XYZ file of C-alpha atoms in Angstrom:
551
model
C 119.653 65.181 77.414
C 118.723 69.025 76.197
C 120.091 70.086 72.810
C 122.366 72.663 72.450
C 121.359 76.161 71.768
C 123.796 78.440 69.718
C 122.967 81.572 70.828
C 124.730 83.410 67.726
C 122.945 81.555 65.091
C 120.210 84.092 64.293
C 122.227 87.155 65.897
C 120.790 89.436 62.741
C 116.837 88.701 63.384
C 117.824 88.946 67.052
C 119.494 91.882 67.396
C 116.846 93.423 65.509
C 114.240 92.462 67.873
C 115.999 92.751 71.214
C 116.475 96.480 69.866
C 112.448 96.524 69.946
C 111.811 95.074 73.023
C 114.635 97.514 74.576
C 112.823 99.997 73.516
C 109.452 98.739 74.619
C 110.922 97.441 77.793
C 112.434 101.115 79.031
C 109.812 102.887 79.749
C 107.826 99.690 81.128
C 110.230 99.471 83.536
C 110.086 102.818 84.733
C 106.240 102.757 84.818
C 106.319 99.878 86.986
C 108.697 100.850 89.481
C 107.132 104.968 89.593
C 103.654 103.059 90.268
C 105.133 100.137 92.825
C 106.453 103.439 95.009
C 109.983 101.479 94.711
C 112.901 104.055 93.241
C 112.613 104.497 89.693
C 116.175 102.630 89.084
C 115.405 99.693 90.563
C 112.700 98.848 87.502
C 115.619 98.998 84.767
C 117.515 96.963 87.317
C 115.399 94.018 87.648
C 114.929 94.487 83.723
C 118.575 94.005 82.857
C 118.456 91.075 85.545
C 115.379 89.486 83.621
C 116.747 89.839 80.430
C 120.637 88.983 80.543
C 120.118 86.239 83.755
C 116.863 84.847 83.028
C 117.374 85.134 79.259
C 120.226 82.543 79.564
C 119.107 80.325 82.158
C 115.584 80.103 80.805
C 114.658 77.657 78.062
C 112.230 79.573 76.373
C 113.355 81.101 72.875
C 110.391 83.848 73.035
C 109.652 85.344 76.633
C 111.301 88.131 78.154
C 111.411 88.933 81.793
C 110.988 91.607 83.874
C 109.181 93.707 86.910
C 105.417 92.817 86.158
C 102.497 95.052 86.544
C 100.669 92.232 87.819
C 102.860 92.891 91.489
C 102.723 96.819 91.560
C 99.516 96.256 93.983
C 101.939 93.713 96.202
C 104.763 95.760 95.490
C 103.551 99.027 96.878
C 101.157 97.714 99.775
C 104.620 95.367 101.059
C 106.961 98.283 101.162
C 104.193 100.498 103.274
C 103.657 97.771 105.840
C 107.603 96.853 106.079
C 108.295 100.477 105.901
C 111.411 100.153 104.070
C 112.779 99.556 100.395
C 115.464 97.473 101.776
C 113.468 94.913 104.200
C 111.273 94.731 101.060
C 114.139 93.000 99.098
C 114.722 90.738 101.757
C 111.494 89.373 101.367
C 112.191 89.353 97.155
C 115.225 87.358 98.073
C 112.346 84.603 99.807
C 110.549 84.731 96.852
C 113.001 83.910 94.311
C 114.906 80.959 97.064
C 110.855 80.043 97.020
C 110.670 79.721 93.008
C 114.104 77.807 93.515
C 112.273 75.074 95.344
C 109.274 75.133 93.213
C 111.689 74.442 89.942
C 112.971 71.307 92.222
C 109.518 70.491 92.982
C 108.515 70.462 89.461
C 105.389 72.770 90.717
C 106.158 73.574 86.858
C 103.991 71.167 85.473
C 100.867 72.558 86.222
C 100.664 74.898 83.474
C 99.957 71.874 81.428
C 96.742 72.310 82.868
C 95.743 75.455 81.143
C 92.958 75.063 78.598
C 94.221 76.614 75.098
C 91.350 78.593 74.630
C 92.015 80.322 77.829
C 95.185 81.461 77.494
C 94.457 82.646 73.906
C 91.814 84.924 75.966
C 94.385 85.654 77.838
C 96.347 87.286 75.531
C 93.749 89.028 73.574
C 92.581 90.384 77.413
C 96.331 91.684 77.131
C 96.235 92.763 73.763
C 93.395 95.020 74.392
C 94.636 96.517 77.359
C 97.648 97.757 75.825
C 95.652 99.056 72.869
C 93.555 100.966 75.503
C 96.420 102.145 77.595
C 98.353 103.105 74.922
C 96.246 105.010 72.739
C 95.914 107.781 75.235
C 99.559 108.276 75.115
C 99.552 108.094 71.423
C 97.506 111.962 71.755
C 99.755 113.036 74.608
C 97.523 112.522 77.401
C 99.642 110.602 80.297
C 97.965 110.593 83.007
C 98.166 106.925 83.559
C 101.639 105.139 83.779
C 103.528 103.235 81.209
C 103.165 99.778 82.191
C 99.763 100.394 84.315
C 97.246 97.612 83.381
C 94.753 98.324 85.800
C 91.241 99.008 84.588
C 90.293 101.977 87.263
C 93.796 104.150 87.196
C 94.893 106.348 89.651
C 92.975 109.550 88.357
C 89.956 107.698 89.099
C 89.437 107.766 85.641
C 89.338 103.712 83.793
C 90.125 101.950 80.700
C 87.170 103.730 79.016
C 86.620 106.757 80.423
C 90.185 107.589 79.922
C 89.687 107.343 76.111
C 86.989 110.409 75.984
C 89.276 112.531 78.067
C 91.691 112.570 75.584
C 89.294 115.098 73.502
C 90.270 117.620 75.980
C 93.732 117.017 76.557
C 94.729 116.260 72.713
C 98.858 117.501 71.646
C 99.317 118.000 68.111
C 102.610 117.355 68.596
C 102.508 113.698 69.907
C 99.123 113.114 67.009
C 101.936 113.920 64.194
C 104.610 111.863 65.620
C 102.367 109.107 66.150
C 100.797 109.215 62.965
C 104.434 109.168 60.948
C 105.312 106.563 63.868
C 102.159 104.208 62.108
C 102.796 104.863 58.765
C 106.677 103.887 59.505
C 105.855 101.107 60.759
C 102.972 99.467 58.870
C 104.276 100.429 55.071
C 108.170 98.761 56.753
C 107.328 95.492 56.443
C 104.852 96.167 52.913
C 106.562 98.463 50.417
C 109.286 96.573 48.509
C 112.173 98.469 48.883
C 111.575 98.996 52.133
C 112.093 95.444 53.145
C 115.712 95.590 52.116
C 116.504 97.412 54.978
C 114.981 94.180 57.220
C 118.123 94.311 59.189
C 116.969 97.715 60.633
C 113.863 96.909 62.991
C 111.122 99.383 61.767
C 110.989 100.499 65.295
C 113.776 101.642 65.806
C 113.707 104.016 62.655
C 110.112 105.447 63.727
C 112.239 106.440 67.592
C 114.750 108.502 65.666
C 112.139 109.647 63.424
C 110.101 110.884 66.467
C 112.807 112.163 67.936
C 114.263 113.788 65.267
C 110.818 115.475 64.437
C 110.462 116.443 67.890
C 113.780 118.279 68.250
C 113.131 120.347 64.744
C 109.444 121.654 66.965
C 112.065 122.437 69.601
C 114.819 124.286 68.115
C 111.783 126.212 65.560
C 109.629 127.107 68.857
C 106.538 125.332 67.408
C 103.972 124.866 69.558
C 103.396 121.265 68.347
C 106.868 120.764 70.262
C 106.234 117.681 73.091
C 107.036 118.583 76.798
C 109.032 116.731 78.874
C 105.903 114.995 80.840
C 105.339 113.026 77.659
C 109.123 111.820 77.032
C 111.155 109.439 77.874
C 112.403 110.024 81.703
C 115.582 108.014 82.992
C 117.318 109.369 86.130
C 120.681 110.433 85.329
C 123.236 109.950 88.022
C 125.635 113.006 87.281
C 128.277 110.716 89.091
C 129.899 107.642 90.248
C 129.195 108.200 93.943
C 125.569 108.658 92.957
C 125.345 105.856 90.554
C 126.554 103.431 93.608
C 123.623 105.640 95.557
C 121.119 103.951 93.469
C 122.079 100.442 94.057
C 120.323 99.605 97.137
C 121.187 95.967 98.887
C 118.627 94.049 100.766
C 118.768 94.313 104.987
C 118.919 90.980 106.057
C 117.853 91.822 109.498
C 114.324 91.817 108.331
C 114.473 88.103 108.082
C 113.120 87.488 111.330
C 109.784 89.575 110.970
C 106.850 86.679 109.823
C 105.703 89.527 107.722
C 108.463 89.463 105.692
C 108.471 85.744 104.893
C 104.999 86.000 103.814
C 105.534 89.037 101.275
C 107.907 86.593 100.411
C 105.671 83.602 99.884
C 103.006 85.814 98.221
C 105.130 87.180 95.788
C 106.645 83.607 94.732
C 103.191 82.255 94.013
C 102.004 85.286 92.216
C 105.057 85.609 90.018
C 105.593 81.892 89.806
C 101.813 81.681 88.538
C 101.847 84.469 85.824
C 105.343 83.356 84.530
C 103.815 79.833 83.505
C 100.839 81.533 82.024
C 103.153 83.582 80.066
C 105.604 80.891 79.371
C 102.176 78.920 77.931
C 100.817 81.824 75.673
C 104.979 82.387 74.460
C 104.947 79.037 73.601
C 101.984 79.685 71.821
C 103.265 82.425 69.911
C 106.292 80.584 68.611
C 106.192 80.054 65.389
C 108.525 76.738 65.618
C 106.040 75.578 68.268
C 108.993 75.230 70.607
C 108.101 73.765 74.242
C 109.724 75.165 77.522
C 110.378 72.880 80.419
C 108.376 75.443 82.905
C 110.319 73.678 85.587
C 113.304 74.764 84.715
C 111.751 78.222 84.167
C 110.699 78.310 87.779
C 114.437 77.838 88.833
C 115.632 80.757 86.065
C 112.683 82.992 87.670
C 113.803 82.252 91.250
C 117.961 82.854 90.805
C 117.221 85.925 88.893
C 114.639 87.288 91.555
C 117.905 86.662 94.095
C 119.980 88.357 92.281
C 117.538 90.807 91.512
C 116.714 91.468 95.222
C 120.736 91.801 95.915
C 121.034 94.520 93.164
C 118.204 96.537 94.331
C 115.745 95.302 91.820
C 111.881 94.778 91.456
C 110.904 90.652 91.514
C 110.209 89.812 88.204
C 108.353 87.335 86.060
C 107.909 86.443 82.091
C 105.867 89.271 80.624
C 103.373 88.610 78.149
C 103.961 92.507 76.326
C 107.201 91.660 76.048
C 107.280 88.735 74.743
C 104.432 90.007 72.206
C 107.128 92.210 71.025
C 109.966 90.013 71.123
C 108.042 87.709 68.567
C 106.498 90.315 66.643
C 109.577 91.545 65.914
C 110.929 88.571 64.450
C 113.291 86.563 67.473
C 114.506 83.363 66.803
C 116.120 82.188 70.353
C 116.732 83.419 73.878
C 119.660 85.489 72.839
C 116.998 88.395 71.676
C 116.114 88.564 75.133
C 119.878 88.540 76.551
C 120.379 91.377 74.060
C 117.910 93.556 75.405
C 119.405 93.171 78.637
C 122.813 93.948 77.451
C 120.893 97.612 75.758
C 119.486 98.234 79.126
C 122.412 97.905 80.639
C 124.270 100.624 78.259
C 121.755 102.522 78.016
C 121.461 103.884 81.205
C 125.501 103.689 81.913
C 126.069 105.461 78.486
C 123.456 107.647 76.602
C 120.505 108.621 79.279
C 120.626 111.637 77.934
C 119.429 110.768 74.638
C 116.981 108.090 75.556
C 115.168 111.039 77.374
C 114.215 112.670 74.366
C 112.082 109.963 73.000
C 108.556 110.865 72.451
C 106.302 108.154 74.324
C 103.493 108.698 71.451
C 105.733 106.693 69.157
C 106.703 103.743 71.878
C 102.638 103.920 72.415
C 102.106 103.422 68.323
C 104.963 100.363 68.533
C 102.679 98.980 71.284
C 99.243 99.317 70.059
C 100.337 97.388 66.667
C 101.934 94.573 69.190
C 97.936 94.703 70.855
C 96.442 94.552 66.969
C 98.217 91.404 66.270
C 97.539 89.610 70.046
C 93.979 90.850 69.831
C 93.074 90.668 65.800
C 89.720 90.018 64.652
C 90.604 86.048 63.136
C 91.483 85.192 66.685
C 87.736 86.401 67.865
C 86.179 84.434 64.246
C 88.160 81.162 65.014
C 87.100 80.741 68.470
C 83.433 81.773 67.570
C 83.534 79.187 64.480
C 84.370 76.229 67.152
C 81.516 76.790 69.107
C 80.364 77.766 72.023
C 82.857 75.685 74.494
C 85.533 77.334 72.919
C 84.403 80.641 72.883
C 82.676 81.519 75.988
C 85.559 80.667 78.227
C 87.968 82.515 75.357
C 85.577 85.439 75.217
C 85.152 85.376 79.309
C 88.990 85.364 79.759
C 88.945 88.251 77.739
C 86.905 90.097 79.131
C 87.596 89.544 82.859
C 91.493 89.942 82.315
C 90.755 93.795 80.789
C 88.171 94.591 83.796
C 89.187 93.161 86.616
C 93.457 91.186 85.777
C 95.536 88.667 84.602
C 95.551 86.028 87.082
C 91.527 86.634 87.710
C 91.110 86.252 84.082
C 92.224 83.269 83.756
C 90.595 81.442 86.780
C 87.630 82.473 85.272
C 88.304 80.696 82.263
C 89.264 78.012 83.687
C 86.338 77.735 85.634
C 83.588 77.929 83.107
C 85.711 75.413 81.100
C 85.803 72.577 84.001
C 82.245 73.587 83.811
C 81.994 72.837 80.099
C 83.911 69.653 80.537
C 81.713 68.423 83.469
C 78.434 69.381 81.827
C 79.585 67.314 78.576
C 80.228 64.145 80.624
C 77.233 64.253 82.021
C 75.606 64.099 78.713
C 78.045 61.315 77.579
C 77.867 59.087 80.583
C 75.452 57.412 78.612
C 73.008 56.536 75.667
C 69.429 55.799 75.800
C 67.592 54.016 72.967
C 64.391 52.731 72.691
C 62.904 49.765 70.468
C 59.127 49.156 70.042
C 57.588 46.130 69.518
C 54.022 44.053 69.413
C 54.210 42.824 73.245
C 56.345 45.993 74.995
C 59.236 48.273 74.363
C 63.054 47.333 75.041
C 64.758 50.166 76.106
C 69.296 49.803 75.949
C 71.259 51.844 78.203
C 74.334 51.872 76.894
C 77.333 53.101 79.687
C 80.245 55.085 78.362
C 83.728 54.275 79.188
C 83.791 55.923 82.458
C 80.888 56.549 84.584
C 81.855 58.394 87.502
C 79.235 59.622 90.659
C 79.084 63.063 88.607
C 76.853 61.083 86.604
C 74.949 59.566 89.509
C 71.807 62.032 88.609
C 71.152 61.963 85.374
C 71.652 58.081 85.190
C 69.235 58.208 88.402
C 66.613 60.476 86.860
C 66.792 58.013 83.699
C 65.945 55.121 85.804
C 63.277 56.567 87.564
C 61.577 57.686 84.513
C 61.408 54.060 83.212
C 57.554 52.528 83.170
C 56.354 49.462 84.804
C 56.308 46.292 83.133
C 59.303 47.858 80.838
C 61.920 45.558 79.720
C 65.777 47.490 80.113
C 69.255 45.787 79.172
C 71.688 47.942 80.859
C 75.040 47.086 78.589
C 78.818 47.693 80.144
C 80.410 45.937 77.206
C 82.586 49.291 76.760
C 83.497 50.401 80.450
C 86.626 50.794 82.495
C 84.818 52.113 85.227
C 81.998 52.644 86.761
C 81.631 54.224 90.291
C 80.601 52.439 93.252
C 77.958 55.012 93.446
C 76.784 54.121 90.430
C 77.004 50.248 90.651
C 75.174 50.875 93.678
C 72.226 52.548 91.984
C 71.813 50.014 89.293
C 71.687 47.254 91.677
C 69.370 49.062 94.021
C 66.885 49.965 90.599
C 67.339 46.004 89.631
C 66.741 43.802 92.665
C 63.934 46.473 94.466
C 61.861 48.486 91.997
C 62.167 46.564 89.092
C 60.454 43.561 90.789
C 58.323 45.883 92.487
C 57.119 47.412 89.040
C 57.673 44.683 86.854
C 60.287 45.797 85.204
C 62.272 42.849 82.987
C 66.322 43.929 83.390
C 69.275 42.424 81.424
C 73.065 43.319 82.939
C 75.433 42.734 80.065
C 78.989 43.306 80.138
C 79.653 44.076 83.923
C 83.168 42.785 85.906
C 83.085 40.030 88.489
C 84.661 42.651 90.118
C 81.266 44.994 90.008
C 79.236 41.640 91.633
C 76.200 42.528 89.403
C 75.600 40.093 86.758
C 75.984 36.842 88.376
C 75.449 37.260 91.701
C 71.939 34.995 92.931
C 69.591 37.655 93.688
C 70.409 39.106 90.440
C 68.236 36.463 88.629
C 65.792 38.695 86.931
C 67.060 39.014 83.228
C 65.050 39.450 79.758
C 65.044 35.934 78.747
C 65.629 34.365 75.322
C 62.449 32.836 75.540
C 61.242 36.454 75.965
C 62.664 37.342 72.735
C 62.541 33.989 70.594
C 58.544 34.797 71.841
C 58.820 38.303 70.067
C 60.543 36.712 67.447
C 57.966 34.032 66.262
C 55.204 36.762 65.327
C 57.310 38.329 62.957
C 58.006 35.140 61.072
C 61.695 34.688 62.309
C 63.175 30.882 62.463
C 64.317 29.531 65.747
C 67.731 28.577 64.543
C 68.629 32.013 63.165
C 67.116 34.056 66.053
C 69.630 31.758 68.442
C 72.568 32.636 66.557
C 71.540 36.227 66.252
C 70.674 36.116 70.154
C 73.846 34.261 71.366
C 76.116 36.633 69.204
């Protein structure tokens, strides 16, 4: 049976950072829907949806949903071919009856799955993306979206390149604002009396600050006054006939075209796979290492992407940026996320007007401190200081999430872990030691607890590199299995080339079931005689080599 959540226990802490992630989340979902070709509204829409449905169906205390630049690619290529915004969220209303099923399915247990050091490379990936993308728009050169996460952007320009051409598009303006913007927020949580005012997020003093700044350039015609390009830009429907206008419904007539169903499908997979990764690194975050049943997530995911889709929303998953900033700014429990839903959806109904004149150099400065603390230099030390199977596949997720993106990141991780994992049992399938004495060497293979064919080759090359006349106990004392691959190697080595070579071989510790140790061709085994022979020329008594021998 789940516990019961009060949502209204930490309303203070929670307020304070669903304010922050509001403000994060606005222009994100503008971004998103600009660069998806979708109309602008429909990004707040599925961002109220993700925050005030998913928020309270969801388990999670720390992710917040919404439209996902990971889809923008699907997004805008699926609304080309179906040539239409409204057969398009037909085919969101598959995807989230899809993630339904899934939830049922419990499909959400696979993100147990995901190696620890990989997602932490995930996030870092993330962190330094947004410090890349952001920093631009911290000097007032926007040529790339809010939200974009793409390594080559539109201009043709990429993560990198992007950063030199801000020395030719610098605005004094946005420098200032984002400079006060830091210093607000870094010295908010240091200087003493400062941290009085906790119950007022930092953030949300360095918007009116920028604002406030911004308007004084205005009204005193300076030219470090921001333009409009580099603000804040919410459609404002001048009326109730064209605020209805904006709410788009799906057409269900669509549902017959195949192509539809598999937008559908491809978008349910794609959002279903980046929520759990997100769900994973949020759980990660938490610092009351709270788990979320991901199956249960699925199902949150999938009713808010129908509802979503019936609104005239984006589909949506967990967002890792967001949920950076929900726990960096201090949330406690889902209802952060539920609140920042709630300040979407007044925001846009009730003061557009004023959201518009926020500068996005100081939403860039909240951001790029939210990629500092995902992407900080202890993370990089602790990974390197437990070696290199943590931190190649931590360092390679990181790297292949900022170039290439999330989902490709990750696989590559996991890949060169399995790889990891699969080169270290081979190496432990095993040991090999070797004892010299006066009349030949004994050599002890010693099999680990499982010995599967993945092992077949290094245990063959082992055995072929044995000399004649050797004498080899192979022990099994500590297996619980061995591979019939295996078991068919060892029996192959005993009853053909040992005899053939000479070789003495002892089979200790092997099942009935295996039909190795007793079986009568198998008769060839290191004797005690053998040993008690051994025994006698360094001066050891017959009754106390037996007991040793039999023991």
């Amino acid at each position: 049976m789940s516990k019961k959540i009060n949502l209204f226990a930490n309303l203070k802490s929670d307020f304070a950072s669903g304010l922050v992630v509001f403000l994060v989340a606005l222009p994100l979902c503008l971004g998103i829907a600009m660069a998806s070709g979708a109309p602008l509204f429909s990004g707040i829409i599925s961002g109220i949806i993700g925050g005030i449905v998913v928020g309270y169906l969801s388990q999670s205390h720390i992710s917040v949903s919404g439209p996902a630049a990971g889809l923008t690619a699907i997004i805008l290529t699926a609304i080309t071919d179906l040539g239409a915004f409204d057969v398009f969220l037909t085919a969101v209303f598959i995807a989230g009856l899809i993630q339904l099923g899934l939830g049922f399915l419990k499909a959400g247990s696979i993100s147990n799955y995901f190696p620890t050091n990989v997602i932490e490379g995930m996030l870092a990936g993330i962190g330094v993306i947004i410090i890349l993308k952001q920093i631009p728009h911290a000097f007032g050169y926007d040529t790339n979206f809010e939200g974009d996460q793409s390594f080559v952007q539109n201009d043709g320009n990429n993560s990198f390149s992007a950063l030199v051409e801000i020395f030719n598009h610098i605005q004094l303006g946005a420098v200032v604002i984002t400079a006060v913007s830091l210093i607000i927020l870094i010295s908010w949580d240091k200087v003493s009396f400062l941290k009085k005012l906790k119950l007022v997020p930092g953030a949300l003093v360095a918007v009116i600050i920028g604002i406030l700044l911004n308007e004084f350039f205005i009204q005193t015609g300076s030219s470090l006054a921001i333009n409009k390009e580099h603000l804040v830009s919410l459609p404002i429907p001048q009326s109730f006939d064209e605020f209805k206008a904006i709410i788009v419904t799906p057409n269900f007539a669509g549902i017959t075209n195949p192509q539809v169903w598999v937008v559908g499908l491809t978008i349910a997979i794609v959002a279903s796979i980046e929520t759990l990764l997100c769900i994973e690194a949020s759980d990660r975050m938490d610092v009351q290492k709270r788990y979320t049943n991901t199956n249960i997530e699925l199902k949150a995911q999938g009713i808010g992407n129908i509802v979503s889709s019936l609104l005239g929303g984006l589909p949506m998953t967990s967002v890792v940026v967001r949920s950076s900033a929900n726990n960096n700014a201090g949330a406690k429990s889902k209802m952060s996320s539920i609140i920042h839903g709630v300040l979407l959806l007044i925001s846009v109904l009730a003061i557009p007007v004023i959201l518009n004149k926020i500068p996005l150099a100081t939403l860039a400065t909240i951001l790029i401190l939210v990629g500092y603390k995902l992407a900080k230099p202890a993370t990089f030390m602790h990974f390197w200081e437990k070696g290199k199977y943590q931190f190649v596949p931590f360092i390679a997720t990181l790297v292949a999430v900022v170039v290439t993106d999330l989902l490709k990141g990750v696989l590559l991780g996991i890949v060169i872990s399995v790889i990891f994992i699969l080169r270290g049992n081979l190496k432990r399938a095993y040991s090999f030691k070797k004892e010299e004495y006066v009349d030949g060497d004994i050599i002890h293979i010693d099999l680990a607890q499982e010995v599967s064919f993945l092992n077949k080759a290094a245990i063959k090359l082992t055995l072929s590199e044995i000399p004649e006349n050797s004498k080899v106990i192979i022990n099994a004392h500590d297996t619980v299995y061995i591979s019939h691959d295996i078991l068919d190697l060892i029996r192959e080595f005993k009853v053909t080339r040992a005899v053939d070579e000479n070789i003495k071989v002892k089979l200790k510790g092997f099942k009935k079931a295996y039909e190795l140790e007793n079986t009568p061709e198998l008769t060839n085994h290191v004797t005690f005689e053998h040993y008690y022979d051994v025994a006698k020329r360094v001066m050891v008594k017959k009754e106390t080599f037996k007991e040793v021998y039999q023991n």
